[in-house]
XYZ file of C-alpha atoms in Angstrom:
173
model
C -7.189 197.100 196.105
C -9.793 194.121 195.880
C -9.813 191.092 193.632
C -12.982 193.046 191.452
C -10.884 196.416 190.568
C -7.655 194.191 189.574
C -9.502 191.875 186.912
C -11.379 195.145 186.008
C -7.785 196.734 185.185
C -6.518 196.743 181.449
C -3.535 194.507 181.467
C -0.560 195.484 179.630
C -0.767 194.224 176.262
C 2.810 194.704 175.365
C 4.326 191.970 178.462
C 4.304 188.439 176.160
C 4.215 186.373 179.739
C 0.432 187.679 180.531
C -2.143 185.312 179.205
C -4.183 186.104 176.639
C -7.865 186.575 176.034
C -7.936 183.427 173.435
C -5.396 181.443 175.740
C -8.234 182.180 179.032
C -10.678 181.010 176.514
C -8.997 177.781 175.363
C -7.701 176.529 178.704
C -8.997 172.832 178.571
C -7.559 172.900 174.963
C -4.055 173.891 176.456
C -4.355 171.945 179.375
C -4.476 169.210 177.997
C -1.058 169.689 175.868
C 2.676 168.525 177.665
C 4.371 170.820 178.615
C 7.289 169.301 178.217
C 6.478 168.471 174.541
C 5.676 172.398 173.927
C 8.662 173.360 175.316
C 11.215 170.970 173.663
C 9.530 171.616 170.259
C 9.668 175.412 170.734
C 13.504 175.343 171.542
C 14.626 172.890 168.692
C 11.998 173.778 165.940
C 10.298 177.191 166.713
C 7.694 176.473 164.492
C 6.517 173.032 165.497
C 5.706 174.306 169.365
C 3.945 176.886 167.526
C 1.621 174.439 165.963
C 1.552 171.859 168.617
C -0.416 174.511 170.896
C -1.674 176.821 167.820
C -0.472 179.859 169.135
C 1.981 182.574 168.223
C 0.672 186.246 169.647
C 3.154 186.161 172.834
C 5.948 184.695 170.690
C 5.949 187.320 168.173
C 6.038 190.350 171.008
C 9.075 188.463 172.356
C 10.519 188.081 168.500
C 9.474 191.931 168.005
C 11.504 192.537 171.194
C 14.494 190.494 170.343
C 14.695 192.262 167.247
C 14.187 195.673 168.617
C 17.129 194.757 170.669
C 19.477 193.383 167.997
C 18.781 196.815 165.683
C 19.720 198.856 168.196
C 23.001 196.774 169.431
C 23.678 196.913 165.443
C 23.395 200.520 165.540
C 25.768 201.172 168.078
C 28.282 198.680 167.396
C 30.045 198.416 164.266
C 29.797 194.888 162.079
C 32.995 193.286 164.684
C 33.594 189.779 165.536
C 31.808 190.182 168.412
C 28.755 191.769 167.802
C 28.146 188.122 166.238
C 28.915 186.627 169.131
C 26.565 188.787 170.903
C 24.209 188.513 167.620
C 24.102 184.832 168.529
C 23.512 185.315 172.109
C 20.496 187.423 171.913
C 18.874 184.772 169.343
C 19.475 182.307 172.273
C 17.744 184.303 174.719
C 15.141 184.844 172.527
C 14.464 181.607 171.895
C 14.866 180.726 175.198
C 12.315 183.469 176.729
C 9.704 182.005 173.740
C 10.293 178.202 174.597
C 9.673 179.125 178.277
C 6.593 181.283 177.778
C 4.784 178.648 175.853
C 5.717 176.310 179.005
C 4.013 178.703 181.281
C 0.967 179.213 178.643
C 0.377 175.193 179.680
C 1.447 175.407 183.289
C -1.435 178.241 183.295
C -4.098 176.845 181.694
C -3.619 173.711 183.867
C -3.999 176.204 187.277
C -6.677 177.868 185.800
C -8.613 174.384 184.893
C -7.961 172.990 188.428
C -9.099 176.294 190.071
C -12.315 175.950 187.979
C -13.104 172.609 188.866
C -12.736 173.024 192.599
C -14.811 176.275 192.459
C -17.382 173.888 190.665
C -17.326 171.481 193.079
C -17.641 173.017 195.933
C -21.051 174.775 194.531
C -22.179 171.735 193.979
C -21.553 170.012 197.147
C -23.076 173.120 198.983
C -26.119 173.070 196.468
C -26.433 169.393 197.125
C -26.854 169.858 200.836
C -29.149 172.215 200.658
C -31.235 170.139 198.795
C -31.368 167.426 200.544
C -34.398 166.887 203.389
C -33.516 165.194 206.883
C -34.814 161.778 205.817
C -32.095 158.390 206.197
C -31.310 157.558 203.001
C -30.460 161.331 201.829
C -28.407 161.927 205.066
C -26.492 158.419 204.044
C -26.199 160.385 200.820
C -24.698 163.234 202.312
C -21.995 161.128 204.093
C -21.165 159.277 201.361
C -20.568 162.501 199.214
C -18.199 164.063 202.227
C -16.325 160.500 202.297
C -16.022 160.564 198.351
C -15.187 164.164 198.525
C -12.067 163.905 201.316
C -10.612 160.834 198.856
C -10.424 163.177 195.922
C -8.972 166.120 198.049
C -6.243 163.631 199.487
C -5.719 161.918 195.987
C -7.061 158.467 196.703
C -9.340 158.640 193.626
C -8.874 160.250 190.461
C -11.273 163.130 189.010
C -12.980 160.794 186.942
C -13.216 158.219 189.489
C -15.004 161.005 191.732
C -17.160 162.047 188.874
C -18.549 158.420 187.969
C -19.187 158.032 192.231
C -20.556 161.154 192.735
C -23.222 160.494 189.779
C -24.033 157.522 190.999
C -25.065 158.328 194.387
C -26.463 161.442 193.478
C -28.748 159.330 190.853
C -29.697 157.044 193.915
C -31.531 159.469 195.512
């Protein structure tokens, strides 16, 4: 199968670990949350990692599925000592499988924003090339553009840094 018939394919709505529509469409809101914040507040206070990222659809399938499980462990077991032990153990999980999927709703959105960004650059570095005629000072351009460009792919310069440089020599022309 190629990449065009997979996004084309309905994904299943039911799996709480598949991104959204609304999370695709906020990623630079949710990238720009820790993910280490979202998932301590999740585990400790369910509510409050809720909030901090202002979403909830994934964690209620997984809640709808813990539950689902608990009423039918209830309905074969009768109300023993260690069906609350077990009781107890599921909530764990639960809360476990919501703490991590809001950690991987970050994670996520942070791959998808750095994916987006590199596809963006590149276009414009290959649009900027095009555009630009054989004479000296564009050619010096050029270089200068493929020198800023191999810093920010090795990590000498920050994003921003790159952003401000790049700006700047593509005003000078």
């Amino acid at each position: 199968m190629n990449k065009d018939t997979l996004e084309n394919q309905p994904k299943n709505q039911c799996n709480p670990f598949i991104p959204t529509k609304r999370d695709i469409a906020r990623t630079e809101e949710l990238s720009s949350k820790n993910a280490v914040i979202a998932g301590i507040l999740s585990f400790i206070f369910l509510p409050g990692g809720l909030l901090y990222l202002n979403r909830g659809i994934n964690s209620l399938k997984i809640l709808g599925y813990v539950f689902a499980v608990s009423f039918m462990f209830n309905l074969v077991t009768k109300a023993e000592e260690n069906s609350k032990s077990f009781s107890n153990l599921l909530g764990l999980i639960g809360t476990g499988a919501i703490t991590a999927e809001q950690v991987m709703a970050v994670n996520k959105a942070q791959q998808r924003l750095q994916k987006q960004s590199s596809s963006v650059l590149a276009y414009s570095f290959e649009k900027n090339e095009k555009q630009v005629s054989d004479s000296e000072t564009k050619q010096e351009a050029i270089n200068q553009l493929k020198q800023l460009k191999e810093k920010y792919e090795v990590n000498e310069i920050s994003e921003e840094e790159f952003k401000l440089q790049k700006q700047i020599i593509l005003s000078s022309l």
